[in-house]
Short mmCIF file of C-alpha atoms in Angstrom, two decimals:
data_model
loop_
_atom_site.label_atom_id
_atom_site.label_comp_id
_atom_site.label_asym_id
_atom_site.label_seq_id
_atom_site.Cartn_x
_atom_site.Cartn_y
_atom_site.Cartn_z
CA UNK A 1 -65.96 -2.60 14.21
CA UNK A 2 -65.39 -6.29 13.73
CA UNK A 3 -68.12 -6.57 11.12
CA UNK A 4 -66.75 -3.58 9.25
CA UNK A 5 -63.25 -5.06 9.24
CA UNK A 6 -64.34 -8.21 7.46
CA UNK A 7 -67.08 -6.67 5.36
CA UNK A 8 -65.25 -7.09 2.04
CA UNK A 9 -63.01 -10.02 2.93
CA UNK A 10 -63.64 -13.26 0.94
CA UNK A 11 -65.26 -16.04 2.93
CA UNK A 12 -64.28 -19.59 1.94
CA UNK A 13 -67.18 -21.74 0.72
CA UNK A 14 -69.79 -19.00 0.36
CA UNK A 15 -70.63 -15.64 -1.21
CA UNK A 16 -69.38 -12.39 0.30
CA UNK A 17 -71.73 -10.16 2.30
CA UNK A 18 -71.47 -7.60 -0.47
CA UNK A 19 -73.61 -9.86 -2.73
CA UNK A 20 -76.17 -10.22 0.01
CA UNK A 21 -76.26 -6.50 0.43
CA UNK A 22 -76.86 -6.00 -3.32
CA UNK A 23 -79.73 -8.52 -3.24
CA UNK A 24 -81.37 -6.71 -0.36
CA UNK A 25 -81.02 -3.44 -2.17
CA UNK A 26 -82.73 -4.67 -5.34
CA UNK A 27 -85.59 -6.27 -3.41
CA UNK A 28 -86.37 -2.94 -1.80
CA UNK A 29 -86.73 -1.22 -5.12
CA UNK A 30 -89.90 -2.08 -7.04
CA UNK A 31 -89.17 -3.11 -10.66
CA UNK A 32 -92.13 -1.23 -12.02
CA UNK A 33 -90.84 2.00 -10.42
CA UNK A 34 -87.22 1.55 -11.62
CA UNK A 35 -85.89 2.82 -14.89
CA UNK A 36 -83.08 1.49 -16.96
CA UNK A 37 -80.99 4.47 -15.88
CA UNK A 38 -81.31 3.54 -12.19
CA UNK A 39 -80.12 -0.01 -12.81
CA UNK A 40 -77.12 1.25 -14.74
CA UNK A 41 -76.26 3.79 -12.06
CA UNK A 42 -76.37 1.24 -9.22
CA UNK A 43 -74.28 -1.34 -11.09
CA UNK A 44 -71.68 1.29 -11.99
CA UNK A 45 -71.50 2.60 -8.42
CA UNK A 46 -71.04 -0.86 -6.87
CA UNK A 47 -68.41 -1.83 -9.45
CA UNK A 48 -66.43 1.35 -8.78
CA UNK A 49 -66.61 0.76 -5.00
CA UNK A 50 -65.32 -2.81 -5.30
CA UNK A 51 -62.49 -1.72 -7.65
CA UNK A 52 -61.30 0.95 -5.24
CA UNK A 53 -61.44 -1.42 -2.28
CA UNK A 54 -59.49 -4.29 -3.83
CA UNK A 55 -57.01 -2.62 -6.24
CA UNK A 56 -53.77 -1.45 -4.50
CA UNK A 57 -52.49 2.00 -5.29
CA UNK A 58 -49.41 2.39 -7.51
CA UNK A 59 -48.32 5.29 -5.38
CA UNK A 60 -45.24 4.42 -3.37
CA UNK A 61 -46.90 5.95 -0.33
CA UNK A 62 -49.67 3.35 -0.38
CA UNK A 63 -49.89 1.31 2.82
CA UNK A 64 -49.73 -1.77 0.61
CA UNK A 65 -46.01 -1.04 0.18
CA UNK A 66 -44.96 1.15 3.04
CA UNK A 67 -46.48 2.24 6.29
CA UNK A 68 -44.03 5.11 6.81
CA UNK A 69 -42.79 6.88 3.68
CA UNK A 70 -39.34 8.43 3.79
CA UNK A 71 -39.39 12.07 4.78
CA UNK A 72 -37.01 12.89 1.89
CA UNK A 73 -38.86 11.02 -0.82
CA UNK A 74 -40.81 12.93 -3.47
CA UNK A 75 -43.34 12.01 -6.09
CA UNK A 76 -41.66 11.07 -9.35
CA UNK A 77 -43.02 12.44 -12.60
CA UNK A 78 -42.55 10.46 -15.83
CA UNK A 79 -39.20 10.99 -17.52
CA UNK A 80 -39.19 13.51 -20.37
CA UNK A 81 -39.44 11.69 -23.70
CA UNK A 82 -36.37 13.44 -25.12
CA UNK A 83 -34.13 12.45 -22.21
CA UNK A 84 -31.85 9.47 -22.80
CA UNK A 85 -30.88 7.91 -19.45
CA UNK A 86 -27.14 7.63 -18.89
CA UNK A 87 -25.90 4.09 -18.51
CA UNK A 88 -23.59 4.05 -15.50
CA UNK A 89 -21.28 1.39 -16.91
CA UNK A 90 -20.90 3.23 -20.20
CA UNK A 91 -20.40 6.67 -18.71
CA UNK A 92 -17.81 5.81 -16.11
CA UNK A 93 -16.01 2.85 -17.65
CA UNK A 94 -12.32 3.50 -18.20
CA UNK A 95 -11.42 3.51 -21.91
CA UNK A 96 -8.82 0.84 -21.22
CA UNK A 97 -11.23 -1.72 -19.77
CA UNK A 98 -12.32 -3.31 -23.02
CA UNK A 99 -9.05 -3.05 -24.90
CA UNK A 100 -7.96 -6.43 -26.22
CA UNK A 101 -4.32 -5.36 -26.48
CA UNK A 102 -3.18 -3.47 -23.35
CA UNK A 103 0.09 -2.49 -25.02
CA UNK A 104 -1.71 -0.20 -27.47
CA UNK A 105 -1.35 3.54 -26.82
CA UNK A 106 -3.65 4.91 -24.17
CA UNK A 107 -6.58 7.10 -25.09
CA UNK A 108 -5.63 10.78 -24.92
CA UNK A 109 -7.62 11.52 -21.78
CA UNK A 110 -5.68 14.24 -19.98
CA UNK A 111 -8.41 15.17 -17.51
CA UNK A 112 -8.12 14.41 -13.84
CA UNK A 113 -11.77 13.32 -13.73
CA UNK A 114 -12.66 12.59 -17.34
CA UNK A 115 -13.47 14.94 -20.19
CA UNK A 116 -15.47 18.10 -19.68
CA UNK A 117 -18.11 16.68 -22.01
CA UNK A 118 -18.55 13.66 -19.79
CA UNK A 119 -18.88 15.80 -16.68
CA UNK A 120 -21.42 18.10 -18.35
CA UNK A 121 -23.53 15.13 -19.55
CA UNK A 122 -23.57 13.54 -16.11
CA UNK A 123 -24.49 16.77 -14.33
CA UNK A 124 -27.29 17.53 -16.83
CA UNK A 125 -28.73 14.04 -16.53
CA UNK A 126 -28.67 14.12 -12.75
CA UNK A 127 -30.34 17.52 -12.76
CA UNK A 128 -33.08 16.54 -15.27
CA UNK A 129 -33.62 12.87 -14.44
CA UNK A 130 -36.91 12.38 -12.57
CA UNK A 131 -38.28 9.02 -13.73
CA UNK A 132 -36.56 6.21 -11.86
CA UNK A 133 -35.36 6.84 -8.31
CA UNK A 134 -32.78 4.02 -8.43
CA UNK A 135 -31.14 5.32 -11.62
CA UNK A 136 -31.10 8.88 -10.31
CA UNK A 137 -29.59 7.83 -7.00
CA UNK A 138 -26.93 5.76 -8.78
CA UNK A 139 -25.87 8.67 -10.95
CA UNK A 140 -25.65 11.02 -8.02
CA UNK A 141 -23.57 8.53 -6.06
CA UNK A 142 -21.04 7.95 -8.87
CA UNK A 143 -20.85 11.63 -9.73
CA UNK A 144 -20.11 12.51 -6.14
CA UNK A 145 -17.32 9.93 -6.06
CA UNK A 146 -15.68 11.31 -9.20
CA UNK A 147 -16.07 14.90 -8.07
CA UNK A 148 -14.78 13.94 -4.64
CA UNK A 149 -11.59 12.55 -6.19
CA UNK A 150 -11.14 15.69 -8.24
CA UNK A 151 -11.78 17.79 -5.16
CA UNK A 152 -9.21 15.79 -3.17
CA UNK A 153 -6.56 16.42 -5.82
CA UNK A 154 -7.42 20.11 -5.89
CA UNK A 155 -7.29 20.33 -2.11
CA UNK A 156 -3.92 18.56 -2.01
CA UNK A 157 -2.51 20.93 -4.62
CA UNK A 158 -3.85 23.99 -2.82
CA UNK A 159 -2.59 22.70 0.51
CA UNK A 160 1.00 22.18 -0.66
CA UNK A 161 1.64 24.32 -3.71
CA UNK A 162 2.44 27.53 -1.85
CA UNK A 163 4.84 25.99 0.71
CA UNK A 164 6.55 23.81 -1.93
CA UNK A 165 6.82 26.42 -4.67
CA UNK A 166 10.06 28.00 -3.45
CA UNK A 167 11.38 25.10 -1.38
CA UNK A 168 14.90 23.77 -1.93
CA UNK A 169 14.09 20.08 -1.81
CA UNK A 170 17.68 18.86 -1.87
CA UNK A 171 19.13 20.76 1.09
CA UNK A 172 18.07 18.86 4.17
CA UNK A 173 18.61 15.84 6.38
CA UNK A 174 17.36 12.33 7.00
CA UNK A 175 15.10 12.05 10.04
CA UNK A 176 13.49 9.05 11.68
CA UNK A 177 9.77 8.52 11.14
CA UNK A 178 8.28 5.35 12.59
CA UNK A 179 5.28 5.58 10.24
CA UNK A 180 7.62 4.61 7.39
CA UNK A 181 8.14 2.68 5.15
CA UNK A 182 5.33 3.62 2.77
CA UNK A 183 4.68 -0.06 2.00
CA UNK A 184 5.46 -3.19 3.95
CA UNK A 185 8.57 -5.26 3.07
CA UNK A 186 7.51 -8.33 1.14
CA UNK A 187 4.12 -6.86 0.22
CA UNK A 188 5.07 -6.01 -3.36
CA UNK A 189 5.89 -8.97 -5.61
CA UNK A 190 7.19 -6.64 -8.33
CA UNK A 191 10.46 -5.90 -6.53
CA UNK A 192 13.44 -7.63 -8.13
CA UNK A 193 15.49 -10.00 -6.04
CA UNK A 194 18.54 -7.74 -5.98
CA UNK A 195 16.49 -4.94 -4.34
CA UNK A 196 14.50 -7.17 -1.98
CA UNK A 197 16.95 -7.05 0.92
CA UNK A 198 14.66 -8.12 3.78
CA UNK A 199 13.52 -11.20 1.87
CA UNK A 200 17.17 -11.93 1.16
CA UNK A 201 17.93 -12.06 4.87
CA UNK A 202 18.95 -8.54 5.89
CA UNK A 203 18.34 -8.49 9.66
CA UNK A 204 18.22 -4.73 10.42
CA UNK A 205 15.22 -2.60 9.42
CA UNK A 206 15.94 0.88 10.78
CA UNK A 207 17.15 2.01 7.36
CA UNK A 208 13.49 1.85 6.24
CA UNK A 209 12.38 4.28 8.96
CA UNK A 210 14.17 7.32 7.57
CA UNK A 211 12.59 10.03 5.44
CA UNK A 212 14.12 13.06 3.74
CA UNK A 213 13.31 16.42 5.37
CA UNK A 214 14.26 19.63 3.48
CA UNK A 215 15.32 22.53 5.70
CA UNK A 216 12.82 25.04 4.33
CA UNK A 217 9.69 22.90 3.97
CA UNK A 218 8.18 19.52 4.71
CA UNK A 219 7.67 17.05 1.89
CA UNK A 220 4.12 15.71 1.66
CA UNK A 221 3.78 12.01 2.33
CA UNK A 222 3.12 10.32 -0.99
CA UNK A 223 -0.59 9.59 -1.25
CA UNK A 224 -1.00 6.83 -3.82
CA UNK A 225 -4.68 7.55 -4.43
CA UNK A 226 -4.06 11.25 -5.04
CA UNK A 227 -1.13 10.52 -7.33
CA UNK A 228 -3.17 8.06 -9.38
CA UNK A 229 -5.83 10.74 -9.79
CA UNK A 230 -3.13 13.11 -11.00
CA UNK A 231 -2.01 10.44 -13.47
CA UNK A 232 -5.54 9.64 -14.67
CA UNK A 233 -5.50 9.24 -18.46
CA UNK A 234 -1.74 9.81 -18.61
CA UNK A 235 1.51 7.95 -19.28
CA UNK A 236 4.39 8.25 -16.81
CA UNK A 237 7.64 6.86 -18.23
CA UNK A 238 11.00 6.27 -16.55
CA UNK A 239 13.90 6.09 -19.01
CA UNK A 240 17.45 5.19 -18.09
CA UNK A 241 19.55 2.62 -16.26
CA UNK A 242 18.87 0.16 -13.43
CA UNK A 243 18.80 3.00 -10.87
CA UNK A 244 15.74 4.37 -12.64
CA UNK A 245 14.34 0.86 -12.54
CA UNK A 246 14.90 1.05 -8.77
CA UNK A 247 12.79 4.22 -8.70
CA UNK A 248 10.13 2.81 -11.05
CA UNK A 249 9.61 -0.31 -8.95
CA UNK A 250 9.34 1.82 -5.81
CA UNK A 251 6.58 3.96 -7.32
CA UNK A 252 4.61 1.07 -8.81
CA UNK A 253 4.62 -0.65 -5.41
CA UNK A 254 3.29 2.46 -3.66
CA UNK A 255 0.59 3.05 -6.26
CA UNK A 256 -0.41 -0.61 -6.49
CA UNK A 257 -0.85 -0.77 -2.72
CA UNK A 258 -3.31 2.14 -2.79
CA UNK A 259 -5.89 0.69 -5.20
CA UNK A 260 -8.99 -1.13 -3.99
CA UNK A 261 -8.82 -3.94 -6.53
CA UNK A 262 -5.25 -5.02 -7.33
CA UNK A 263 -6.54 -7.36 -10.04
CA UNK A 264 -7.06 -4.22 -12.12
CA UNK A 265 -3.35 -3.44 -11.98
CA UNK A 266 -1.44 -5.63 -14.39
CA UNK A 267 1.80 -5.81 -16.31
CA UNK A 268 1.17 -5.12 -19.98
CA UNK A 269 4.58 -6.15 -21.24
CA UNK A 270 8.19 -6.65 -20.16
CA UNK A 271 9.90 -8.99 -17.74
CA UNK A 272 12.84 -9.56 -20.00
CA UNK A 273 16.51 -9.92 -19.07
CA UNK A 274 17.46 -7.36 -16.42
CA UNK A 275 20.20 -5.69 -18.43
CA UNK A 276 18.72 -6.38 -21.85
CA UNK A 277 16.96 -3.98 -24.17
CA UNK A 278 13.55 -4.09 -22.57
CA UNK A 279 10.49 -2.09 -21.72
CA UNK A 280 8.10 -2.60 -18.86
CA UNK A 281 4.62 -1.20 -18.39
CA UNK A 282 2.11 -1.45 -15.57
CA UNK A 283 -1.49 -0.56 -16.34
CA UNK A 284 -3.77 0.93 -13.67
CA UNK A 285 -7.04 0.06 -15.34
CA UNK A 286 -9.43 2.11 -13.20
CA UNK A 287 -7.37 5.24 -13.85
CA UNK A 288 -6.58 4.59 -17.53
CA UNK A 289 -2.91 5.30 -16.87
CA UNK A 290 0.39 3.49 -17.23
CA UNK A 291 3.67 3.67 -15.32
CA UNK A 292 6.45 2.49 -17.61
CA UNK A 293 10.19 1.84 -17.62
CA UNK A 294 12.46 1.82 -20.67
CA UNK A 295 15.98 0.42 -20.46
CA UNK A 296 18.36 2.99 -21.93
CA UNK A 297 21.47 3.21 -19.73
CA UNK A 298 23.24 5.83 -21.88
CA UNK A 299 20.12 7.51 -23.33
CA UNK A 300 21.95 7.36 -26.65
CA UNK A 301 22.22 4.34 -28.91
CA UNK A 302 24.47 1.36 -28.31
CA UNK A 303 25.85 0.06 -31.58
CA UNK A 304 27.97 -2.66 -33.15
CA UNK A 305 30.31 -2.30 -36.13
CA UNK A 306 32.74 -4.54 -38.00
CA UNK A 307 36.30 -3.21 -38.20
CA UNK A 308 38.79 -3.65 -41.06
CA UNK A 309 39.87 -7.01 -39.67
CA UNK A 310 36.29 -8.31 -39.76
CA UNK A 311 35.98 -8.21 -35.99
CA UNK A 312 32.73 -7.07 -34.40
CA UNK A 313 33.16 -4.14 -32.06
CA UNK A 314 30.76 -2.36 -29.73
CA UNK A 315 30.45 1.41 -30.02
CA UNK A 316 28.30 4.12 -28.52
CA UNK A 317 26.57 6.43 -31.01
CA UNK A 318 26.79 9.81 -29.31
CA UNK A 319 24.73 11.39 -32.09
CA UNK A 320 21.69 9.06 -32.00
CA UNK A 321 19.03 8.90 -29.31
CA UNK A 322 18.28 5.44 -27.90
CA UNK A 323 16.03 3.13 -29.90
CA UNK A 324 13.34 3.03 -27.21
CA UNK A 325 12.60 6.73 -27.81
CA UNK A 326 10.02 5.62 -30.37
CA UNK A 327 8.10 3.96 -27.54
CA UNK A 328 8.28 6.64 -24.85
CA UNK A 329 7.72 9.50 -27.28
CA UNK A 330 4.36 11.04 -26.43
CA UNK A 331 4.40 10.19 -22.72
CA UNK A 332 2.88 12.91 -20.54
CA UNK A 333 5.55 12.74 -17.82
CA UNK A 334 9.07 11.43 -18.46
CA UNK A 335 11.81 10.89 -15.87
CA UNK A 336 15.25 10.41 -17.45
CA UNK A 337 18.56 9.40 -15.93
CA UNK A 338 22.01 8.25 -16.94
CA UNK A 339 25.35 8.16 -15.16
CA UNK A 340 26.49 4.86 -13.70
CA UNK A 341 27.38 3.19 -16.96
CA UNK A 342 29.65 6.12 -17.77
CA UNK A 343 31.93 5.05 -14.90
CA UNK A 344 32.70 1.60 -16.34
CA UNK A 345 36.14 0.87 -17.72
CA UNK A 346 35.17 1.01 -21.39
CA UNK A 347 33.42 4.36 -21.13
CA UNK A 348 36.02 5.83 -18.77
CA UNK A 349 38.92 5.01 -21.09
CA UNK A 350 37.04 6.06 -24.21
CA UNK A 351 39.34 4.19 -26.58
CA UNK A 352 37.84 3.18 -29.95
CA UNK A 353 34.40 3.23 -28.41
CA UNK A 354 32.65 6.54 -28.99
CA UNK A 355 31.15 7.09 -32.43
CA UNK A 356 29.58 10.02 -34.32
CA UNK A 357 28.35 9.33 -37.84
CA UNK A 358 30.85 6.99 -39.44
CA UNK A 359 33.68 8.26 -37.24
CA UNK A 360 34.86 6.18 -34.30
CA UNK A 361 37.08 8.22 -31.99
CA UNK A 362 40.37 6.56 -31.26
CA UNK A 363 40.27 8.33 -27.94
CA UNK A 364 37.74 10.72 -26.41
CA UNK A 365 37.52 12.09 -22.88
CA UNK A 366 34.51 10.66 -21.02
CA UNK A 367 33.24 14.09 -19.94
CA UNK A 368 33.26 15.32 -23.52
CA UNK A 369 31.50 12.14 -24.65
CA UNK A 370 28.96 12.62 -21.86
CA UNK A 371 28.33 16.20 -22.98
CA UNK A 372 27.84 15.10 -26.60
CA UNK A 373 25.39 12.38 -25.54
CA UNK A 374 23.36 14.75 -23.37
CA UNK A 375 23.31 17.33 -26.16
CA UNK A 376 21.82 14.68 -28.47
CA UNK A 377 19.26 13.85 -25.78
CA UNK A 378 18.45 17.55 -25.30
CA UNK A 379 17.86 18.04 -29.02
CA UNK A 380 15.47 15.08 -29.03
CA UNK A 381 13.52 16.58 -26.10
CA UNK A 382 13.24 19.96 -27.80
CA UNK A 383 12.09 18.40 -31.04
CA UNK A 384 9.61 15.89 -29.63
CA UNK A 385 8.28 17.21 -26.32
CA UNK A 386 5.55 19.84 -26.19
CA UNK A 387 6.05 21.64 -22.85
CA UNK A 388 2.36 22.59 -22.83
CA UNK A 389 1.40 18.92 -22.86
CA UNK A 390 4.25 17.08 -21.10
CA UNK A 391 6.57 17.42 -18.12
CA UNK A 392 10.21 16.34 -18.33
CA UNK A 393 12.42 15.47 -15.34
CA UNK A 394 16.05 14.42 -15.16
CA UNK A 395 17.07 12.51 -12.04
CA UNK A 396 20.65 13.15 -11.03
CA UNK A 397 23.48 10.78 -10.13
CA UNK A 398 22.83 8.40 -7.24
CA UNK A 399 25.81 8.04 -4.90
CA UNK A 400 27.66 4.74 -4.42
CA UNK A 401 29.44 3.59 -1.25
CA UNK A 402 32.06 0.99 -2.17
CA UNK A 403 34.87 0.67 0.39
CA UNK A 404 38.20 -0.72 -0.71
CA UNK A 405 37.36 -1.08 -4.38
CA UNK A 406 34.57 -0.79 -6.93
CA UNK A 407 31.65 -3.00 -7.90
CA UNK A 408 33.95 -5.40 -9.78
CA UNK A 409 37.00 -5.22 -7.54
CA UNK A 410 35.92 -6.17 -4.04
CA UNK A 411 34.25 -2.91 -2.99
CA UNK A 412 32.10 -3.38 0.12
CA UNK A 413 29.38 -1.68 2.17
CA UNK A 414 28.24 -4.56 4.38
CA UNK A 415 27.50 -3.95 8.08
CA UNK A 416 26.44 -0.36 7.40
CA UNK A 417 23.31 0.31 9.43
CA UNK A 418 23.32 4.11 9.82
CA UNK A 419 23.65 7.01 7.39
CA UNK A 420 26.60 9.39 7.27
CA UNK A 421 26.09 12.15 9.83
CA UNK A 422 29.26 14.18 9.35
CA UNK A 423 29.12 16.17 6.10
CA UNK A 424 32.92 16.11 5.93
CA UNK A 425 32.65 12.49 4.76
CA UNK A 426 30.41 13.31 1.81
CA UNK A 427 31.96 13.08 -1.64
CA UNK A 428 32.42 16.08 -3.98
CA UNK A 429 29.66 16.91 -6.43
CA UNK A 430 30.16 14.72 -9.55
CA UNK A 431 31.69 16.48 -12.55
CA UNK A 432 29.25 14.71 -14.86
CA UNK A 433 26.37 16.40 -13.09
CA UNK A 434 27.99 19.77 -13.73
CA UNK A 435 28.01 18.85 -17.41
CA UNK A 436 24.32 17.96 -17.11
CA UNK A 437 23.51 21.31 -15.51
CA UNK A 438 25.26 23.19 -18.33
CA UNK A 439 23.26 21.25 -20.94
CA UNK A 440 19.97 21.90 -19.14
CA UNK A 441 20.68 25.63 -18.94
CA UNK A 442 21.11 25.76 -22.71
CA UNK A 443 17.77 24.08 -23.46
CA UNK A 444 14.62 25.95 -24.48
CA UNK A 445 12.29 23.20 -23.24
CA UNK A 446 12.10 23.29 -19.43
CA UNK A 447 13.48 20.21 -17.67
CA UNK A 448 13.18 19.81 -13.89
CA UNK A 449 16.41 18.54 -12.35
CA UNK A 450 15.84 16.02 -9.53
CA UNK A 451 19.20 16.60 -7.85
CA UNK A 452 19.25 13.64 -5.47
CA UNK A 453 23.06 13.20 -5.44
CA UNK A 454 23.73 14.75 -2.03
CA UNK A 455 20.76 13.23 -0.22
CA UNK A 456 21.80 9.76 -1.43
CA UNK A 457 25.42 10.36 -0.43
CA UNK A 458 24.39 10.26 3.24
CA UNK A 459 22.82 6.82 2.86
CA UNK A 460 25.68 4.34 3.01
CA UNK A 461 23.27 2.11 4.96
CA UNK A 462 20.67 1.79 2.21
CA UNK A 463 22.36 -0.57 -0.29
CA UNK A 464 21.72 -4.32 -0.70
CA UNK A 465 25.43 -5.09 -0.07
CA UNK A 466 25.61 -8.86 0.57
CA UNK A 467 21.81 -9.15 0.68
CA UNK A 468 21.46 -8.83 -3.06
CA UNK A 469 20.24 -12.38 -3.65
CA UNK A 470 18.97 -15.39 -1.75
CA UNK A 471 20.95 -18.19 -3.33
CA UNK A 472 24.66 -17.68 -3.95
CA UNK A 473 26.60 -19.62 -6.53
CA UNK A 474 29.36 -21.97 -5.37
CA UNK A 475 31.99 -19.38 -6.28
CA UNK A 476 30.14 -16.64 -4.38
CA UNK A 477 29.79 -18.86 -1.31
CA UNK A 478 33.58 -19.18 -1.10
CA UNK A 479 33.99 -15.42 -0.69
CA UNK A 480 30.49 -13.97 -0.05
CA UNK A 481 31.82 -10.55 0.99
CA UNK A 482 33.57 -10.13 -2.34
CA UNK A 483 30.32 -9.75 -4.26
CA UNK A 484 28.39 -6.76 -2.94
CA UNK A 485 25.97 -4.25 -4.41
CA UNK A 486 26.72 -0.78 -3.08
CA UNK A 487 25.15 1.20 -5.91
CA UNK A 488 21.50 0.06 -6.06
CA UNK A 489 19.09 0.48 -3.15
CA UNK A 490 16.98 -1.81 -0.99
CA UNK A 491 13.22 -1.50 -1.37
CA UNK A 492 11.45 -0.19 0.59
CA UNK A 493 14.18 2.40 0.99
CA UNK A 494 15.91 5.45 -0.43
CA UNK A 495 14.16 5.56 -3.87
CA UNK A 496 10.84 6.01 -2.06
CA UNK A 497 12.05 9.49 -1.11
CA UNK A 498 12.92 10.25 -4.74
CA UNK A 499 9.30 9.49 -5.58
CA UNK A 500 8.06 11.69 -2.75
CA UNK A 501 10.05 14.54 -4.28
CA UNK A 502 8.56 13.71 -7.68
CA UNK A 503 5.11 13.73 -6.06
CA UNK A 504 5.82 17.17 -4.57
CA UNK A 505 7.00 18.47 -7.95
CA UNK A 506 3.84 17.19 -9.63
CA UNK A 507 1.64 18.90 -7.03
CA UNK A 508 3.26 22.18 -8.03
CA UNK A 509 3.69 21.68 -11.79
CA UNK A 510 0.91 19.41 -13.02
CA UNK A 511 -1.67 22.17 -13.31
CA UNK A 512 0.60 23.74 -15.95
CA UNK A 513 -0.36 21.07 -18.46
CA UNK A 514 -3.14 21.60 -20.96
#
């Protein structure tokens, strides 16, 4: 056995035993009895034997590479010549990845998992690819991930659509849930100072542990990963005042916290003056989607004219949609709101302020002005929104809780740590929202009304109050309780529930889009 084991092994300093064996063989055969054919046969046989012994097999099962082949492995035939391998990076790369200008319009990818052509190409390649095991395994892995995401969205829709379809979301109560908030205070750098109550020193945190529970159903907990899949290839735009900014920041924080690589979530534009004409857009690169906010507190156009005395005067053009409509036109999902700025002194009085065409009304009732403005907005929606391609929402009036005055006259809500529990203390339904409902009923394009007025009315504990900023001015330090915010909301907080309702609505309605 030992001699056999080393029979063909090289021996340092001398010839191998194979040469000796050949010599012995030739000496035994008499030259005069040997033909040329015999010599050729022997040489060929020996050469073939040596080649087989010393050349390792290319087969992956060869003991030169593996002593125990995988039980699932199979022999790989050469790839068909007419098959072009799919490059993983090219096939699955989001269209937004290589854009040099993120503010450009997104590619019109409305699919939850990419176009049907992409899916068909990937499936065909995986089915036909037989050449390179590593490439085949990579394709299968990525395809399963994409299909898994699509399947998760489908499962979530099937799970909730039936129970949510006929649910009255806005008739319910606030209940404690210790698994809330949906994101940790201080974890989202996007939140503006005036909403960042905990960082501004608010000591109590129970207000973050409440969630809205409708009487006839249970709202699904907002799953950021599922929602991003629903938004894949789409634009979601919030349009309105600073309360819609409150809602926008809440949603971006929840979505941003659900991605694996936050470096692929970035702000494309914005960060201008809080109350200025501005637009803000966050890009979720891996999903080729944006979540945007457009400042338009009246939805119609603010204007400036020069009167007969040469004095500049601000007016509100009730007959012209806001200038930012050019930017949000074409968004796949739009959430509008207006309301709070219609309660200010100038709009409430309505003296020499409201304008239609070249006419400036000397006096116009605020409710009538509100109706005219919403009618202008409604006409824009019907002209520019294709209900087969886009969903439109209108978020209702968010309740305020000023005691002893208004936002500019010493109104306060400090020391409130619990919501209202007695419905007798809730305020009447706002008349402006009745005007909104009448406008919505007269529209041909469907608009979903997010009627959050009552559910916010309970939450006197959810406002920033005195915790609206970290550093007070010298004047504010003299009377800190005089300057309180009882209209906006702390984040995390109440607007998170508005987004959970939006999430529920999308689970039911998103499959309506083409």
